[in-house]
Short mmCIF file of N, CA and C in Angstrom, two decimals:
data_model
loop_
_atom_site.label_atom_id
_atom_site.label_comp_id
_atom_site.label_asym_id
_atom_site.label_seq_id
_atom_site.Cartn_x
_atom_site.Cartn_y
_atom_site.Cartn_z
N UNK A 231 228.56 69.01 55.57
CA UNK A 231 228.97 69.53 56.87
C UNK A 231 228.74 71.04 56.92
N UNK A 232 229.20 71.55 56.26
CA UNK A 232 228.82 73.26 55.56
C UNK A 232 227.70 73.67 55.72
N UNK A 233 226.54 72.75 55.12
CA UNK A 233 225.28 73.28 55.18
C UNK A 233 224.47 73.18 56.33
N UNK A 234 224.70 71.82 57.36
CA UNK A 234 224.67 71.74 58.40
C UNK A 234 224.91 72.93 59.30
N UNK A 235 226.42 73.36 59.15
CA UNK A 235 226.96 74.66 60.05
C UNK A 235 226.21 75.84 59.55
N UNK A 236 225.58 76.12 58.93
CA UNK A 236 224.94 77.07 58.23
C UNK A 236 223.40 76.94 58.71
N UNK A 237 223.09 75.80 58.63
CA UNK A 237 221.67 75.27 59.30
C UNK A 237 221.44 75.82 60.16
N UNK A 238 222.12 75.02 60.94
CA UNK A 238 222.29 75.80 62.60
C UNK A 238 222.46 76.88 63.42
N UNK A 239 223.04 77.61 62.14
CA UNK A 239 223.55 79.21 62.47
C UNK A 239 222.58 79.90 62.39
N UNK A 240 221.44 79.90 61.75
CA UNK A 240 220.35 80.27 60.94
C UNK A 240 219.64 79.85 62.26
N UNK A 241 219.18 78.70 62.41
CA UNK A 241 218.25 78.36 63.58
C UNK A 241 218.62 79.35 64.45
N UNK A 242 220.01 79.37 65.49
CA UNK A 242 220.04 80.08 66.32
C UNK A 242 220.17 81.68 66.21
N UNK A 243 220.32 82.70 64.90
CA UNK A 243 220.17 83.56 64.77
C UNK A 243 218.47 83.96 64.81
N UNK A 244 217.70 82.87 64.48
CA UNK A 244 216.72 83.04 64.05
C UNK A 244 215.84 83.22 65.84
N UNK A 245 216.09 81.86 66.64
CA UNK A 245 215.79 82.47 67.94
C UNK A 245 215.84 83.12 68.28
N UNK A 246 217.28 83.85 68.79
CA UNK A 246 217.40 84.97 69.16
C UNK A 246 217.04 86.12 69.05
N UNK A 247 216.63 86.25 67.37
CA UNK A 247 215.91 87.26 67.49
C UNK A 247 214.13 87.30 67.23
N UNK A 248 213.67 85.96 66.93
CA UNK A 248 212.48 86.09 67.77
C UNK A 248 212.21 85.77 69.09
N UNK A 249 213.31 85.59 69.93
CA UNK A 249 212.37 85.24 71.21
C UNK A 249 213.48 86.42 72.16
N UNK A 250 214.18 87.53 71.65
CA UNK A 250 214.93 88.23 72.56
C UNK A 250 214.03 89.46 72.68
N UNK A 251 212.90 89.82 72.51
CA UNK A 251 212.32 90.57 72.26
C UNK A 251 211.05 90.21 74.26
N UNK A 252 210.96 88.78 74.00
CA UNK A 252 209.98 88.79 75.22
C UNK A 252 210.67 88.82 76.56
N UNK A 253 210.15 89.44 77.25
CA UNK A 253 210.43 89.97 78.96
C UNK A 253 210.88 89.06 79.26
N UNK A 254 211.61 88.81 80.12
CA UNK A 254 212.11 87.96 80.85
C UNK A 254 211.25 87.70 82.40
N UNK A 255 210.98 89.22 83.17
CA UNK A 255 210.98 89.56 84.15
C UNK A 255 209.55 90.69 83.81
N UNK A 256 208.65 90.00 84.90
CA UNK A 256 207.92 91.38 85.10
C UNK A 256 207.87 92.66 84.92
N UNK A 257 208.76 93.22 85.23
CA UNK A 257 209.02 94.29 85.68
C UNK A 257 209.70 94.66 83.48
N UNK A 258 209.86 93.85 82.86
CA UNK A 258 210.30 94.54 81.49
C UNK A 258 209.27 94.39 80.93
N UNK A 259 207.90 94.13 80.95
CA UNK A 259 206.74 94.55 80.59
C UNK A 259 206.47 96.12 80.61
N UNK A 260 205.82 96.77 79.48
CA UNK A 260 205.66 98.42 79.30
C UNK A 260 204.28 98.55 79.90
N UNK A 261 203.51 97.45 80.77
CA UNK A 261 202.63 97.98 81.21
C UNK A 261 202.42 97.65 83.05
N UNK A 262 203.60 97.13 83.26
CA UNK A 262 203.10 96.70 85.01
C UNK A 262 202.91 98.02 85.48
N UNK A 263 201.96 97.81 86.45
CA UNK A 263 201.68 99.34 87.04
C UNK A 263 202.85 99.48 88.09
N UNK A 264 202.30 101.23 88.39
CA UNK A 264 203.30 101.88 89.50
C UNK A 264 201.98 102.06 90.11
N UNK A 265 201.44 101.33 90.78
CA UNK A 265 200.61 101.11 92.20
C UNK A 265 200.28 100.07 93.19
N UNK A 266 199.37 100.71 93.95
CA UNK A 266 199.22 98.88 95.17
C UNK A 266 199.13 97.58 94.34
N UNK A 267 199.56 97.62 92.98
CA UNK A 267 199.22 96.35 92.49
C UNK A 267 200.08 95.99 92.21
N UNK A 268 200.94 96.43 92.43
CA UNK A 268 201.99 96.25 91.25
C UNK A 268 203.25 94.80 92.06
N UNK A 269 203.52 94.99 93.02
CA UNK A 269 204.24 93.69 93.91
C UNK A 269 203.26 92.41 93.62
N UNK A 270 201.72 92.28 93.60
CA UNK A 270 201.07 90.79 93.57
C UNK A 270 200.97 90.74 92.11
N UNK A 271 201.57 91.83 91.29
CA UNK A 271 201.27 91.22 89.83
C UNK A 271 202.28 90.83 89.42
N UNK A 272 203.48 91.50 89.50
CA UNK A 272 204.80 90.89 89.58
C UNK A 272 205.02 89.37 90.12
N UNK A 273 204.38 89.04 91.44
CA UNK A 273 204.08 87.79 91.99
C UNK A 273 203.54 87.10 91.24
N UNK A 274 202.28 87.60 90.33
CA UNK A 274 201.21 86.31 89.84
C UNK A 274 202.28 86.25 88.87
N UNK A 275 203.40 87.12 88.09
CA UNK A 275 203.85 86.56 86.26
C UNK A 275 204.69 85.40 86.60
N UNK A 276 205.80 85.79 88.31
CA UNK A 276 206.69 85.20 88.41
C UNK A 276 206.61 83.99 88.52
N UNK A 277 205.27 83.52 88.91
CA UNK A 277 204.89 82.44 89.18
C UNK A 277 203.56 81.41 88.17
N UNK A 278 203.82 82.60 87.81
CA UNK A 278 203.42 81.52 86.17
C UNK A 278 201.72 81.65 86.52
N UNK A 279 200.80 82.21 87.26
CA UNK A 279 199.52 82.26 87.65
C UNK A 279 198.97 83.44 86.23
N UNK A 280 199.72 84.57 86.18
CA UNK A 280 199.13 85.60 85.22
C UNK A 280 200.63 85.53 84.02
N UNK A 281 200.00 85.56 82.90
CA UNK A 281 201.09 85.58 81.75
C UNK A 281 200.32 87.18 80.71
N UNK A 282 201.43 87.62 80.12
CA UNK A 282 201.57 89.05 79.01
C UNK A 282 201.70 88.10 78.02
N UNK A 283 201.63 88.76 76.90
CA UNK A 283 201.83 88.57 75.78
C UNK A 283 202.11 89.82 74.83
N UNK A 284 202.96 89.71 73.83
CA UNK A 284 203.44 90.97 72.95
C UNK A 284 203.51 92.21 74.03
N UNK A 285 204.82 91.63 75.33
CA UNK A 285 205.24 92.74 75.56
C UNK A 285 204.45 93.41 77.09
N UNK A 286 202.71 93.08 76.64
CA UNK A 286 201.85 93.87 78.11
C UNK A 286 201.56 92.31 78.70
N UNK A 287 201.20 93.10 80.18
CA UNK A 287 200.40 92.25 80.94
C UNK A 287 199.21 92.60 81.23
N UNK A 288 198.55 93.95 80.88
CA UNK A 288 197.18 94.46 80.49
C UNK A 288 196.64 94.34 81.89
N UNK A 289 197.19 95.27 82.51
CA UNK A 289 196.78 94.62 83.90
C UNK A 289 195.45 96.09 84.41
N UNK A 290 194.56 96.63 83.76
CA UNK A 290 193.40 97.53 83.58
C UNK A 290 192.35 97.29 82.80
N UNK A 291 192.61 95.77 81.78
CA UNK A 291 191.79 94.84 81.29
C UNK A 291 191.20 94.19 82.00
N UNK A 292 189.65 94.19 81.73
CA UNK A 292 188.99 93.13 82.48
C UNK A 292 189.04 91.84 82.38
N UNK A 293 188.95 90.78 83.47
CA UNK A 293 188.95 89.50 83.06
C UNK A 293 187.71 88.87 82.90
N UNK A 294 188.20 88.21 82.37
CA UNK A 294 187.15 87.04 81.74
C UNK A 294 187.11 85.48 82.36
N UNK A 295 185.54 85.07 82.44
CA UNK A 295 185.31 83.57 83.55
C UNK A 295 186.59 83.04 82.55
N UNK A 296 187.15 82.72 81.40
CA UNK A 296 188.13 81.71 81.18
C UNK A 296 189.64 82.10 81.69
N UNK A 297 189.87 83.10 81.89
CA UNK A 297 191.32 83.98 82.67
C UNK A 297 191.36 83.61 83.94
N UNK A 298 190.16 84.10 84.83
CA UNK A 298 189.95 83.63 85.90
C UNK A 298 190.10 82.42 86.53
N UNK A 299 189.39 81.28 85.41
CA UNK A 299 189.72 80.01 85.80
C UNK A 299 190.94 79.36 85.48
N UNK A 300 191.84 79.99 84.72
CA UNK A 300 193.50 79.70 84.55
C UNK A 300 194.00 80.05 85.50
N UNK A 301 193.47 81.00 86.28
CA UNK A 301 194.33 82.07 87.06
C UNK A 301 194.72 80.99 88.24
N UNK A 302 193.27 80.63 88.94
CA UNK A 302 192.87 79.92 89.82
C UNK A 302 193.53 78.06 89.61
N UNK A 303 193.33 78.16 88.43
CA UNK A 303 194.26 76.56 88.52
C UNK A 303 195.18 76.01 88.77
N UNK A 304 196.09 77.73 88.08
CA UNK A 304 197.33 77.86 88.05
C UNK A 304 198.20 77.68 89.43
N UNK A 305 197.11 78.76 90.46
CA UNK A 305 197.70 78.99 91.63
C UNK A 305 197.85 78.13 92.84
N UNK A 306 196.36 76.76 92.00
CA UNK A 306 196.23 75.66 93.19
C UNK A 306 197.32 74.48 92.40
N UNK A 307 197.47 74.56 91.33
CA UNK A 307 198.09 73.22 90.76
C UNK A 307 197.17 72.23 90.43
N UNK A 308 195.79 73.00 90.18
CA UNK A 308 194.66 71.36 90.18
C UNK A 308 195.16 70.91 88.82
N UNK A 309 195.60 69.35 89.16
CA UNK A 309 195.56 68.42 87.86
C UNK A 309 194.46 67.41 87.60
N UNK A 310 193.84 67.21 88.67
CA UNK A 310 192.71 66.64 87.51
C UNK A 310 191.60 67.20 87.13
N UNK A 311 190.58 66.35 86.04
CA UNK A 311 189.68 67.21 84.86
C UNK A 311 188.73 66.91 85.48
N UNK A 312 187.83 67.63 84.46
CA UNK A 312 185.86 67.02 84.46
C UNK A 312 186.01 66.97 83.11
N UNK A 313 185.01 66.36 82.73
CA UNK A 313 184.12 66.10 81.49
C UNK A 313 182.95 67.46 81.39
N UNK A 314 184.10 68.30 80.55
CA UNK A 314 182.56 69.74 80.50
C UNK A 314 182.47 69.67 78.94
N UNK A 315 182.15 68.47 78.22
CA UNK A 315 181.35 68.53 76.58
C UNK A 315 179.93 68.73 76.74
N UNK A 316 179.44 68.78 78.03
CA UNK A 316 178.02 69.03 78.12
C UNK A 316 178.12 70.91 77.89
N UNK A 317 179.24 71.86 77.97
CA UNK A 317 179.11 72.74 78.04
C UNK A 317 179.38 73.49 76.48
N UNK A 318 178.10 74.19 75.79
CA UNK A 318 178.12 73.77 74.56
C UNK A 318 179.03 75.02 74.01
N UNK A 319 179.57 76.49 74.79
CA UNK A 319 180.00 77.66 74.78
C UNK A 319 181.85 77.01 75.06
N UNK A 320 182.29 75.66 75.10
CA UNK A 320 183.61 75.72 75.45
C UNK A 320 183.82 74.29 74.56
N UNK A 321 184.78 75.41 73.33
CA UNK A 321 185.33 74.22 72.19
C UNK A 321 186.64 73.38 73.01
N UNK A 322 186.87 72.19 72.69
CA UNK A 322 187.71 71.59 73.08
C UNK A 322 189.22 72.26 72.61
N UNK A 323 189.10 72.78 71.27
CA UNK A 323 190.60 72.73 70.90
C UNK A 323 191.28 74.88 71.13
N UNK A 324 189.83 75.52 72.10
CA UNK A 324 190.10 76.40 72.88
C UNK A 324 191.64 76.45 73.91
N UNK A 325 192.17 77.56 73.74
CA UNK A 325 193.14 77.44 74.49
C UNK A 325 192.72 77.15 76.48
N UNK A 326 191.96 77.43 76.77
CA UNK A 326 191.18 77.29 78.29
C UNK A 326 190.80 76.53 78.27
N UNK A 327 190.29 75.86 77.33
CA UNK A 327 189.67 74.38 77.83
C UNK A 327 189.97 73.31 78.84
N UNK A 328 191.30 72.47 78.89
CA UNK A 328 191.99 72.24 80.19
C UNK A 328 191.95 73.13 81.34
N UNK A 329 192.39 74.32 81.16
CA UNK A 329 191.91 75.18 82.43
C UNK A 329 190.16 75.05 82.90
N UNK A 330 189.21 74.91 81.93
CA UNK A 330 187.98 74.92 82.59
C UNK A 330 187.92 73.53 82.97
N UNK A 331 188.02 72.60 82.62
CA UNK A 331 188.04 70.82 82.91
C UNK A 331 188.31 70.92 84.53
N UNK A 332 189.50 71.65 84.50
CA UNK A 332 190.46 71.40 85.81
C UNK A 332 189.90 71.79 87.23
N UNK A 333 189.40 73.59 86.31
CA UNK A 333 188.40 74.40 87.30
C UNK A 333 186.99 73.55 87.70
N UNK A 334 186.38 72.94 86.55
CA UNK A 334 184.69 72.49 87.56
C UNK A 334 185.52 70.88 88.11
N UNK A 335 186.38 70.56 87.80
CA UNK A 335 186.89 69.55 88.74
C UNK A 335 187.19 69.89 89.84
N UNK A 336 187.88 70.91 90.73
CA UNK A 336 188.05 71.35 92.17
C UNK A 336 186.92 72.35 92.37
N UNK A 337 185.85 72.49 91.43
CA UNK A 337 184.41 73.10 92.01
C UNK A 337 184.75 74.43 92.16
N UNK A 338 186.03 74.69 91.56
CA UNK A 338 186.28 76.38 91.29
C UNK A 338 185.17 77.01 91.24
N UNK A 339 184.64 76.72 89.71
CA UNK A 339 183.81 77.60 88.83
C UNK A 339 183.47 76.64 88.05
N UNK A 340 181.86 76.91 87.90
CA UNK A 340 181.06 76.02 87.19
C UNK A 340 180.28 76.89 86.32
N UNK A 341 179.92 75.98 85.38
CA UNK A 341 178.89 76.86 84.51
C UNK A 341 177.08 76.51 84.52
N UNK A 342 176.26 76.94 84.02
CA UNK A 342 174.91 76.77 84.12
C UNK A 342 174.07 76.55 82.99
N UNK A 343 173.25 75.58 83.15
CA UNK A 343 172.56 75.40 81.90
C UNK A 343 173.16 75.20 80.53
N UNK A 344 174.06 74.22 80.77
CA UNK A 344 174.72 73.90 79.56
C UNK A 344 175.99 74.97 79.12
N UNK A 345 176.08 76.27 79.82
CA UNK A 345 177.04 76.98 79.30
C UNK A 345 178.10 77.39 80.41
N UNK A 346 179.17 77.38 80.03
CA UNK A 346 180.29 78.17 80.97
C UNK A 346 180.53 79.65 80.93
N UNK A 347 180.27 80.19 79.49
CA UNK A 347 180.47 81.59 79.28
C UNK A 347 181.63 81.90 79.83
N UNK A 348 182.56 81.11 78.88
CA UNK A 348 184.37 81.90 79.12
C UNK A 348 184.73 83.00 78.49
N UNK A 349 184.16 83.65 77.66
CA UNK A 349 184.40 85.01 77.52
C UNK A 349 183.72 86.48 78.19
N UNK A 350 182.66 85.66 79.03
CA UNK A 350 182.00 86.74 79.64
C UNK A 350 182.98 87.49 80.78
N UNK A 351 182.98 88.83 81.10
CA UNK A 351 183.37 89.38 81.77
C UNK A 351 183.26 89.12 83.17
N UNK A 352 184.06 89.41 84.43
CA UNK A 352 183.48 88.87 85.86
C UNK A 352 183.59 89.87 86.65
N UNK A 353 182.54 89.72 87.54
CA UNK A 353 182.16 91.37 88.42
C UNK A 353 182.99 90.80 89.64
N UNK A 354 183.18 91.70 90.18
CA UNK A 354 183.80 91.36 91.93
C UNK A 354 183.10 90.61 93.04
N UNK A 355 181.69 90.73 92.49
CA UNK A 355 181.14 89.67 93.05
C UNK A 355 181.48 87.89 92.79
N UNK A 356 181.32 87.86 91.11
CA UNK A 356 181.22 86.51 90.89
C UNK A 356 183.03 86.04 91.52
N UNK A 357 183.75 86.86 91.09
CA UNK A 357 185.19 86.69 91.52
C UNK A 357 185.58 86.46 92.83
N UNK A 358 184.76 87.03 94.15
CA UNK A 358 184.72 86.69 95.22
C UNK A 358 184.18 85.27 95.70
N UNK A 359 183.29 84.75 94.82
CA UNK A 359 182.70 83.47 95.35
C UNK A 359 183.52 82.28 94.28
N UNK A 360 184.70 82.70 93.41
CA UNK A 360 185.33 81.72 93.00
C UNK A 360 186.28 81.59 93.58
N UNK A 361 187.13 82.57 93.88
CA UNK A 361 188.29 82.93 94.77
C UNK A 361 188.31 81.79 96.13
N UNK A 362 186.50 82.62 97.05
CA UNK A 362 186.26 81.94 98.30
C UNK A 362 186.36 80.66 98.30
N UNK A 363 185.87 79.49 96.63
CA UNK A 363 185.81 78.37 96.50
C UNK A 363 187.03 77.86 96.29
N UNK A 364 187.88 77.87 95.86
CA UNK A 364 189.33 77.92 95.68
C UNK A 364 189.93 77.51 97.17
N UNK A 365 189.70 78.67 97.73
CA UNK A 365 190.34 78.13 98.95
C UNK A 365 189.64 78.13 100.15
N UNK A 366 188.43 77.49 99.64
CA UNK A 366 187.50 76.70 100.61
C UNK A 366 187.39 78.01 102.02
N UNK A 367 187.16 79.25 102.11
CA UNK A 367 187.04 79.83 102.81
C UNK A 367 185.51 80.33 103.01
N UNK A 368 185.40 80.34 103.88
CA UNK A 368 183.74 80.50 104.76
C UNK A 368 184.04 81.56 105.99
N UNK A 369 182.75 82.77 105.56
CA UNK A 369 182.93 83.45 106.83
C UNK A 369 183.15 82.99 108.14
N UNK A 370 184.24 84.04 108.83
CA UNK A 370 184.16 83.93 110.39
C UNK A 370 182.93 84.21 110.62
N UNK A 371 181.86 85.02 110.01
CA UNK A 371 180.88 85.37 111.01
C UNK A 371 181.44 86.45 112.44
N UNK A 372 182.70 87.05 112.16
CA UNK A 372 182.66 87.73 113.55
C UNK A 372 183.10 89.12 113.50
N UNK A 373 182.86 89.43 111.74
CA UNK A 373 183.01 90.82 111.43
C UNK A 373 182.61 91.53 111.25
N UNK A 374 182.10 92.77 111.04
CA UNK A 374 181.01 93.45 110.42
C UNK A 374 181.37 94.10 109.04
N UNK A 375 180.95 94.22 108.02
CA UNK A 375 181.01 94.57 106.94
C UNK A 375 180.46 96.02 106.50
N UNK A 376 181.29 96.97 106.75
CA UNK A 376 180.71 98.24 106.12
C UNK A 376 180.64 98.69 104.84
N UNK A 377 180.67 98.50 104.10
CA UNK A 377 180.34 98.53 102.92
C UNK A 377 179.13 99.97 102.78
N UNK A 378 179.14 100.75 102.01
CA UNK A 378 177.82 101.72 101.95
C UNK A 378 177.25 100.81 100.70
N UNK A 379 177.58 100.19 99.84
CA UNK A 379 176.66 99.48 99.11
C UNK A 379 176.33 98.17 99.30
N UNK A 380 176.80 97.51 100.49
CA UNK A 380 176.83 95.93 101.04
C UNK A 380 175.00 95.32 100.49
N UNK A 381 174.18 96.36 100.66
CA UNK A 381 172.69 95.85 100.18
C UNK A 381 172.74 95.38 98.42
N UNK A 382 173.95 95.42 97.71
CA UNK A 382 173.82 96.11 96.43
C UNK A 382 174.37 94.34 96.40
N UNK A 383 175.23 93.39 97.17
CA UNK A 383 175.92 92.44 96.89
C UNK A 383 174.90 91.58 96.78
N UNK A 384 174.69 90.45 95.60
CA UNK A 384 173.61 89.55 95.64
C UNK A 384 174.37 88.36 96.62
N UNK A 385 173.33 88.01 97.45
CA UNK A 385 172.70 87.22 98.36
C UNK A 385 173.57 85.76 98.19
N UNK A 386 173.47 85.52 96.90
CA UNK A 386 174.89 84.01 96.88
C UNK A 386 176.24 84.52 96.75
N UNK A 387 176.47 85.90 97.38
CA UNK A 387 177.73 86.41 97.05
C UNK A 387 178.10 86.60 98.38
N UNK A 388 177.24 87.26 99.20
CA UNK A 388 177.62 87.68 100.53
C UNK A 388 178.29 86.82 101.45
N UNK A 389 178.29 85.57 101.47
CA UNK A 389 179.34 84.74 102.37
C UNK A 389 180.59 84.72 101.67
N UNK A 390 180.59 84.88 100.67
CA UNK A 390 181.87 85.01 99.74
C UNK A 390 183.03 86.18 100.10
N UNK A 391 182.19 87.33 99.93
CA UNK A 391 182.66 88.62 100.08
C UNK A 391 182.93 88.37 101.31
N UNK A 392 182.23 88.24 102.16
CA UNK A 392 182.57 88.78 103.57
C UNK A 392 184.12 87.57 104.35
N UNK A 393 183.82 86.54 103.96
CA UNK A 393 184.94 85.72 103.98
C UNK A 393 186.75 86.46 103.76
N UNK A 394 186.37 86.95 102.19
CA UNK A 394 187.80 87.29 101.50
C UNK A 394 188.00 88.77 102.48
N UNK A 395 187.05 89.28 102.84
CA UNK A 395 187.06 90.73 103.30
C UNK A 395 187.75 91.01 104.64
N UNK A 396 187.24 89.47 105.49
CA UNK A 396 187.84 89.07 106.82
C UNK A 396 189.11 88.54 106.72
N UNK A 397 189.81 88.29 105.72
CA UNK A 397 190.78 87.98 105.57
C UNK A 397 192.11 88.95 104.71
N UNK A 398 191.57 89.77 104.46
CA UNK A 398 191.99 91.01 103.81
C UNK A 398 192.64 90.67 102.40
N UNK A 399 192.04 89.88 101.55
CA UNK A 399 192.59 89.62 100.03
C UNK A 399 191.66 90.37 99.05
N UNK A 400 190.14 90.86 99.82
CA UNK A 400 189.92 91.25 98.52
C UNK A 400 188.93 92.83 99.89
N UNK A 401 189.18 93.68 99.38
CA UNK A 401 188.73 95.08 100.14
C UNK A 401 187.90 95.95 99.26
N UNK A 402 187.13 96.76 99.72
CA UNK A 402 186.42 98.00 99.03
C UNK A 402 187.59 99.00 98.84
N UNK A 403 186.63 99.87 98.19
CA UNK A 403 187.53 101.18 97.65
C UNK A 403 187.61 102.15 98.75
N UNK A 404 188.20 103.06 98.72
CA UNK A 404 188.47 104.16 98.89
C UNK A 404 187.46 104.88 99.25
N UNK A 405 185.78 104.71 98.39
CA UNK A 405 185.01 105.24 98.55
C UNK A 405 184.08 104.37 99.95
N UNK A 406 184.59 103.72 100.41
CA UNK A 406 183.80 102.64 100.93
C UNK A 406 182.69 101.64 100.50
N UNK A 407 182.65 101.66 99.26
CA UNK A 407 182.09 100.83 98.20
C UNK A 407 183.14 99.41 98.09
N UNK A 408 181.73 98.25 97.66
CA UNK A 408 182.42 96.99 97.17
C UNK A 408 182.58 97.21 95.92
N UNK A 409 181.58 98.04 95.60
CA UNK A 409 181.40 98.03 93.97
C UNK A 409 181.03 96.40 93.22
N UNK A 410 180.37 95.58 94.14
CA UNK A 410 180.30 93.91 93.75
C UNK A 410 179.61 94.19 92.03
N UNK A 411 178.61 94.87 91.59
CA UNK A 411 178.39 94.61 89.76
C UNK A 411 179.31 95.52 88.99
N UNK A 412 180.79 95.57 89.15
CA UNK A 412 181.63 95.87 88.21
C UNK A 412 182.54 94.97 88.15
N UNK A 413 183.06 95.13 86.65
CA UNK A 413 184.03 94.01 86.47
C UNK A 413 185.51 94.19 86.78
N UNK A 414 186.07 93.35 87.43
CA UNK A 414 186.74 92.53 87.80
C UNK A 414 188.18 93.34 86.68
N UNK A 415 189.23 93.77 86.85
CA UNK A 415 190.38 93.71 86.48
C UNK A 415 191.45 92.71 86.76
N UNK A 416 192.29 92.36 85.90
CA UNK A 416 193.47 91.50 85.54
C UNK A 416 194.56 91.94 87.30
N UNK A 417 194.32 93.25 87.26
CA UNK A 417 195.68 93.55 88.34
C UNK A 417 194.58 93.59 89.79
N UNK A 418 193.60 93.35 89.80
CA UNK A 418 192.61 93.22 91.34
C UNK A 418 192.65 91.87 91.75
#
């Protein structure tokens, strides 16, 4: 009985102090920003779409096609798979793997020529035409797009962009740039 009570004491000392250490709450992360990002990133942890680990949520890190397609799964709830063993860049016992299954099952994000390339980085372009697929959005067609680099967006991107743009989820900078061939941050 002793060693039992002792067992147990041990277990729960032992939780506590490995798991009193992780955030509870957004906001006890040492890296959520203090800017326009900072309310939808708080949103994506609370809701289980973006997760930290050891403490950050690295939200000035670029993402990656396998982040992206968690992100996106997360936020639709897609539960069913595909069969992507044809894709020779995504091991099964990968932590994303279910997330990519899930993703070319709702036609999220697909990969090409045999590969998915889940560690590759994603520009604002490719992120705009997964986003747009996600939630099945297609230009109004009744906006105009100023952009000073709008010539710079490749051509299977531009209904994408201009879609999210008309809808105000995804905007240029400051400079009036899309900036569509740079990559993609965790907190954008």
């Amino acid at each position: 009985m002793r060693k039992n009570i002792i067992k147990h004491s041990m277990l729960i000392i032992f939780a506590i102090c490995t798991f009193s250490y992780i955030p509870i709450h957004a906001e006890e992360y040492a890296d959520v920003p203090n800017d326009w990002s900072r309310k939808s990133v708080i949103w994506a942890y609370e809701q289980d779409i973006m997760t930290g680990s050891g403490g950050y949520i690295r939200p000035d890190d670029n993402i990656n096609r396998a982040e992206l397609a968690t992100m996106l799964v997360r936020l639709f709830d897609v539960q069913t798979t595909a069969d992507i063993r044809h894709y020779t860049d995504v091991r099964q016992i990968a932590w994303y793997y279910p997330f990519i299954q899930k993703s070319v099952s709702a036609d999220i994000m697909t990969g090409a020529y045999g590969q998915f390339r889940p560690m590759d980085t994603v520009t604002r372009e490719e992120a705009s035409v997964a986003i747009a697929r996600a939630f099945d959005y297609k230009s109004r067609g009744n906006e105009a797009i100023n952009f000073n680099d709008f010539e710079s967006i490749s051509g299977w991107a531009r209904e994408s962009v201009k879609a999210l743009y008309e809808r105000e989820i995804m905007m240029g900078y400051e400079t009036g740039n899309f900036c569509p061939k740079n990559n993609i941050t965790r907190k954008e």
